[in-house]
Coordinates of C-alpha atoms in Angstrom, one line a residue:
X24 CA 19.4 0.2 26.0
X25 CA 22.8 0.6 25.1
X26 CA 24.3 2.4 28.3
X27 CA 22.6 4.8 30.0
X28 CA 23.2 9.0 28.7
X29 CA 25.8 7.5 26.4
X30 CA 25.7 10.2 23.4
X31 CA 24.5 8.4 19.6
X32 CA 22.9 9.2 16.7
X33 CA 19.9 6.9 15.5
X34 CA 18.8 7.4 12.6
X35 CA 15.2 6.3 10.9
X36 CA 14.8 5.4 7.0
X37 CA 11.3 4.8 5.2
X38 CA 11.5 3.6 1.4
X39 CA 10.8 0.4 0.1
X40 CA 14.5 -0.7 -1.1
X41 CA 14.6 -4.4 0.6
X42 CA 18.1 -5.8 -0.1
X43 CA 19.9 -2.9 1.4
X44 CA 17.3 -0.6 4.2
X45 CA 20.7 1.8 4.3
X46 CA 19.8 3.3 1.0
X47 CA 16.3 4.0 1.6
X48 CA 15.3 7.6 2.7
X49 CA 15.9 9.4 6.1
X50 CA 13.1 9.9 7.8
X51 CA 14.5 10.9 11.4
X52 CA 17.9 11.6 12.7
X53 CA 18.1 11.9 16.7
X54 CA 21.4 12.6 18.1
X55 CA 22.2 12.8 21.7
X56 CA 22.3 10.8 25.1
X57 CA 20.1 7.6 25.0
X58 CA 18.5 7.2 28.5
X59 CA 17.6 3.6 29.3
X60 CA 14.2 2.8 29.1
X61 CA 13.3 5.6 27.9
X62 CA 11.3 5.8 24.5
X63 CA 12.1 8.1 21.5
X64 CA 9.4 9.7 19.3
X65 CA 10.7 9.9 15.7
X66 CA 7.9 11.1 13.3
X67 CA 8.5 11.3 9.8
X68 CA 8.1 15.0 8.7
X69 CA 6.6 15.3 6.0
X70 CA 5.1 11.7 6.1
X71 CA 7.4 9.3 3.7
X72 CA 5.3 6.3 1.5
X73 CA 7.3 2.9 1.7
X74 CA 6.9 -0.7 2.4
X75 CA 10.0 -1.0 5.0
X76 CA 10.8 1.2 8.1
X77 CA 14.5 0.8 9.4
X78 CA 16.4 1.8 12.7
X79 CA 20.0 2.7 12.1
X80 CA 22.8 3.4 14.8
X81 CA 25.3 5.9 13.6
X82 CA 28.4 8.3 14.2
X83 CA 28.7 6.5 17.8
X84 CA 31.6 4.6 20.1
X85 CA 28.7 2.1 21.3
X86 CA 28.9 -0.9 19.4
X87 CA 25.2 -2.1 19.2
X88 CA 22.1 -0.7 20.1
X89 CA 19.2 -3.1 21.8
X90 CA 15.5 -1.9 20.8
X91 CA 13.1 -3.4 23.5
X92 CA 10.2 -2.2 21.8
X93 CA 9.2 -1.0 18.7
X94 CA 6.1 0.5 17.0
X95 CA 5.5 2.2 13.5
X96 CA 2.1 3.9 12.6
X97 CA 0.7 6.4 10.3
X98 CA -2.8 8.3 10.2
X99 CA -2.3 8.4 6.3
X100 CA -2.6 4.3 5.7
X101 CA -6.2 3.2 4.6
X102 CA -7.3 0.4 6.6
X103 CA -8.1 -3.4 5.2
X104 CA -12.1 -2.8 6.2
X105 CA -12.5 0.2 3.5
X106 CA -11.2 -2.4 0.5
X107 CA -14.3 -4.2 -1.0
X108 CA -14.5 -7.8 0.4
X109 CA -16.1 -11.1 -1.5
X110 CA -16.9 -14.2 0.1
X111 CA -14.5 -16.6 -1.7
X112 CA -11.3 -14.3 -1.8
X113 CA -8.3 -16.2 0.3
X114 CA -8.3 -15.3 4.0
X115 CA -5.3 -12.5 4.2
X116 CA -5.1 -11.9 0.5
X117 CA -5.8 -8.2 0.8
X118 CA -3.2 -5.5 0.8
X119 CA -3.4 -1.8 1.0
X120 CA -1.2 0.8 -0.7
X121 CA -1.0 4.6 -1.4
X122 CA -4.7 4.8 -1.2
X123 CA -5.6 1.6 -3.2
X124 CA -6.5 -2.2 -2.3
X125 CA -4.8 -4.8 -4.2
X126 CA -6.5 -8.8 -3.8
X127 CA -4.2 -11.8 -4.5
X128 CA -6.2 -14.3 -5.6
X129 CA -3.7 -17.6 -5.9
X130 CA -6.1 -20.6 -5.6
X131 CA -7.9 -20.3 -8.8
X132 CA -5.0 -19.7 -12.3
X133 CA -6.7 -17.8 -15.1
X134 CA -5.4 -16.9 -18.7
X135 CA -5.3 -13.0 -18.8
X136 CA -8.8 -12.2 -20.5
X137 CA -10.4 -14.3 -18.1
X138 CA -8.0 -12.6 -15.0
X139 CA -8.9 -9.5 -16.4
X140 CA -12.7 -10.2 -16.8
X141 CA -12.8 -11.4 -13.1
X142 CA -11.2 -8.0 -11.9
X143 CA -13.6 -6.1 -13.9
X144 CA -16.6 -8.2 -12.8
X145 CA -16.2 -7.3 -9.1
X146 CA -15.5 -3.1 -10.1
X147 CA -11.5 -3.8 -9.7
X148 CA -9.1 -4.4 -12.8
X149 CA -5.6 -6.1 -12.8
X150 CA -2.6 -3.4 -11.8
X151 CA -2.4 -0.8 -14.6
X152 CA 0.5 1.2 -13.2
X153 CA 4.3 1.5 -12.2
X154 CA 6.4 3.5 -9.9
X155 CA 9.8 2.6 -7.8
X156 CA 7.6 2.1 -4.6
X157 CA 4.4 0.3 -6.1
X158 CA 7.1 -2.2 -7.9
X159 CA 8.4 -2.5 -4.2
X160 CA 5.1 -3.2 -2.5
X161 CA 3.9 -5.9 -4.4
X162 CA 7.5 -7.5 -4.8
X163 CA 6.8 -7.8 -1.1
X164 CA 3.8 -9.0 -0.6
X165 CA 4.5 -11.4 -3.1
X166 CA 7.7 -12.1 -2.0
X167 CA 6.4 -12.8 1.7
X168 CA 3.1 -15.1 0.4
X169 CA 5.4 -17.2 -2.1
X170 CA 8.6 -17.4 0.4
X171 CA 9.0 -21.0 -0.5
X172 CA 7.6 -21.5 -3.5
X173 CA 9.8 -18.7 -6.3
X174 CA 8.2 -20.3 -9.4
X175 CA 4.7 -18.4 -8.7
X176 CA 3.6 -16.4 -11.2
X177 CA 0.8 -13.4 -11.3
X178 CA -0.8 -11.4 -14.2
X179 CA -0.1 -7.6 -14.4
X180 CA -2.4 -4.9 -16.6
X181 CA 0.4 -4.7 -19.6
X182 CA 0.3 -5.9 -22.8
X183 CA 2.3 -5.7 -25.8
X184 CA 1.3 -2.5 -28.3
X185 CA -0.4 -3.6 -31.3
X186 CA 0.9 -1.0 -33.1
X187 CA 4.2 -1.0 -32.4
X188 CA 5.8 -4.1 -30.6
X189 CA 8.4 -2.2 -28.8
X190 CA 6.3 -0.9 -27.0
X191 CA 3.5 -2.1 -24.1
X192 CA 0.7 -0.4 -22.8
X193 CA -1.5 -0.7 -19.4
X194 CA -5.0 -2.1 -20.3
X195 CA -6.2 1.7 -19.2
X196 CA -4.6 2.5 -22.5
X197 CA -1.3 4.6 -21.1
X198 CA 1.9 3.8 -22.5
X199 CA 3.9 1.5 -20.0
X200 CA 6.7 4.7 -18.9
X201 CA 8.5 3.2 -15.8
X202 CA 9.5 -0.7 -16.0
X203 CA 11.2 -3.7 -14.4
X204 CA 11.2 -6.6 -17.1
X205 CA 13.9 -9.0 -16.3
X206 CA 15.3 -9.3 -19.4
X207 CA 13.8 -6.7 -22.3
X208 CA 12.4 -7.9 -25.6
X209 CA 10.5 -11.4 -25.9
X210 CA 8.2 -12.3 -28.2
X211 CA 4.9 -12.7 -26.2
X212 CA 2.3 -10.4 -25.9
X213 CA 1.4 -10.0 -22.1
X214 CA 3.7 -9.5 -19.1
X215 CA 3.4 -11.4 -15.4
X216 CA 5.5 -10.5 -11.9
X217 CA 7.9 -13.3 -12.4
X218 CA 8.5 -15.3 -9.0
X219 CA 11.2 -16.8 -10.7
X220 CA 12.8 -13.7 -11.3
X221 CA 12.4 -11.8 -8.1
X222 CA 9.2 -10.4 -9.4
X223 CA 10.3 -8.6 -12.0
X224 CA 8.5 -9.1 -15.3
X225 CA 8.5 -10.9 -17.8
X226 CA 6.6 -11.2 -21.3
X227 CA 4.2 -14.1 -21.2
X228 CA 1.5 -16.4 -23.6
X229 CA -1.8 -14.5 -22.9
X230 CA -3.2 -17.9 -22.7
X231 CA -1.2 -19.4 -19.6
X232 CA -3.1 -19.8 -16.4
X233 CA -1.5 -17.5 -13.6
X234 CA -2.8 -16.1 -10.6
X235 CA -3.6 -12.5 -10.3
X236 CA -3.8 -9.0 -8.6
X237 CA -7.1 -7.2 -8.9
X238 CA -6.6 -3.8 -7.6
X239 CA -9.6 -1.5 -6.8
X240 CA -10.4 1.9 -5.4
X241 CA -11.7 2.0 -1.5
X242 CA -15.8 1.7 -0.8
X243 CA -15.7 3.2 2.1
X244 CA -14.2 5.7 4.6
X245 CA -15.8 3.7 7.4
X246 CA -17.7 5.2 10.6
X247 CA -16.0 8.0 12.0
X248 CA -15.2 9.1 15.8
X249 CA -17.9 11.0 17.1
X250 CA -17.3 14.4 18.4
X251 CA -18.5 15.2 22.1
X252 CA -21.3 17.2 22.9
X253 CA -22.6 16.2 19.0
X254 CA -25.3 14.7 16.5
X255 CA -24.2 12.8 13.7
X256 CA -26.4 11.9 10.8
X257 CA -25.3 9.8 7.7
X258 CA -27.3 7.1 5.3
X259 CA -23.6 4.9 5.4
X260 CA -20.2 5.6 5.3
X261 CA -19.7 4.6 1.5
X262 CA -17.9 6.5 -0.8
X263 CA -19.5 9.6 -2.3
X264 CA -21.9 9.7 1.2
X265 CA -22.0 12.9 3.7
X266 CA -21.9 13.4 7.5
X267 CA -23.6 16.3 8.9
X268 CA -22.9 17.0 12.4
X269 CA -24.5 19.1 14.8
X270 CA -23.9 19.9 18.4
X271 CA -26.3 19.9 21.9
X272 CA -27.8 22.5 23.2
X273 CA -25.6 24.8 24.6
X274 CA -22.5 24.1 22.5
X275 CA -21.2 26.2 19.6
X276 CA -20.2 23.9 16.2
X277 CA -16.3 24.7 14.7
X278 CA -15.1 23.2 12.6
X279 CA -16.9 21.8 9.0
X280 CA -20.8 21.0 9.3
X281 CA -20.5 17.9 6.7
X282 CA -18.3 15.8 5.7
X283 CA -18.2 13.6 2.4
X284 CA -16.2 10.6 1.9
X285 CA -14.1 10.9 -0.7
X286 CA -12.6 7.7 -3.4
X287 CA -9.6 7.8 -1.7
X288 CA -11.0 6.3 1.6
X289 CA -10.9 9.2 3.4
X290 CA -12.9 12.3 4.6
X291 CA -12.6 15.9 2.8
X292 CA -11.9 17.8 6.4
X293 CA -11.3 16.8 9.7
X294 CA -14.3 16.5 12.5
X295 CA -15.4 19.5 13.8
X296 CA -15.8 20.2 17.9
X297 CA -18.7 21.4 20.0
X298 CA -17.8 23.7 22.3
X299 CA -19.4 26.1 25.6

């Protein structure tokens, strides 16, 4: 909308840099005339993880651009109903990322062996890994569940080395590589995303009731579409369970014959087609 065939360049970032969206990855770069009303297509090739998608109007002698509508999708994100679900879990405390679910549980404070236990008890554990773009996720999803309260606090899966206190470990034994403490060194011997902070970490008494993140793999890969002109026989769609497909009379089968749902949430290969 910002003058009809008026020549501009709009460009699309994906990454999960919140402060400034301008330095996160291009996705997308369109340039040419803008028709009024009429939408743009700007898929990310290859597909690009992150937590924050960005429109950005550039090398152009229009002054603003006006978006009427906007929609961002993927066929790569898993779905909310593949995470595992428990009856007492806060209503909209589950998040998915990269092919994992992470559960904020905020109502009930535990010391770390007992946060950890919990996890553990329901096939999850607390988060026992780093990256640039996990760090960003869960700042965010904190961030946006804690908006007005910054002195929240949640239990990660790191804890001080025994062995050498230096260093800290994830509960999964690997040696903490990639970190965001807010200020190094400290004396305690567990760590916690630090509301306080801008949820960055801090070392923290392992005995101080925080809330917590149980992260766990998928459980399912939910019921797929079902090819025309087919049969499609499965006990459940649970992880580690197999489709086998079949077509009517008359109809030749390409494609796979079986599919099995894999731990990431997702099938092995893509459904097969009956055709004449």
């Amino acid at each position: 909308c910002p003058g009809n065939n008026q020549p501009a360049t709009i460009v699309v970032r994906v990454g999960n840099n919140r402060p400034d969206l301008g330095t996160n990855p291009i996705c997308n770069r369109f340039s040419g005339p803008l028709e009024e009303g009429k939408p743009l297509f700007l898929p990310c090739n290859p597909p690009m993880p992150g937590a924050f998608v960005s429109v950005h109007l550039e090398d152009t002698t229009l002054s603003q651009l006006s978006i009427c509508e906007a929609f961002v999708y993927t066929d790569q994100a898993l779905p909310i109903e593949r995470c595992p679900q428990f009856r007492d879990q806060p209503p909209g405390s589950t998040a998915t990322y990269n092919g994992k679910c992470y559960i904020f549980y905020n109502r009930q404070p535990l010391n770390f062996k007992d946060a950890l236990s919990f996890c553990k008890s329901r096939g999850g554990t607390l988060v026992d890994e780093s990256n640039p773009a996990l760090q960003g996720f869960i700042s965010w999803e904190l961030w946006r569940r804690h908006r007005s309260d910054t002195s929240s606090q949640y239990w990660m899966g790191a804890v001080r080395d025994a062995q050498d206190r230096k260093n800290w470990k994830w509960i999964n034994g690997e040696d903490v590589s990639v970190s965001f403490w807010n200020l190094p060194g400290g004396s305690e011997n567990c760590a916690r995303y630090d509301g306080s902070k801008g949820w960055l970490w801090s070392d923290t008494n392992c005995n101080s009731n925080l809330n917590y993140i149980c992260q766990h793999q998928p459980k399912a890969c939910g019921r797929p579409e079902q090819p025309p002109n087919s049969t499609m026989v499965a006990k459940n769609f649970n992880v580690g369970a197999t489709i086998e497909y079949s077509c009517d009379e008359g109809h030749l089968l390409v494609g796979p014959v079986a599919r099995t749902c894999l731990p990431t949430g997702f099938y092995n290969e893509f459904p097969p087609v009956c055709k004449r």
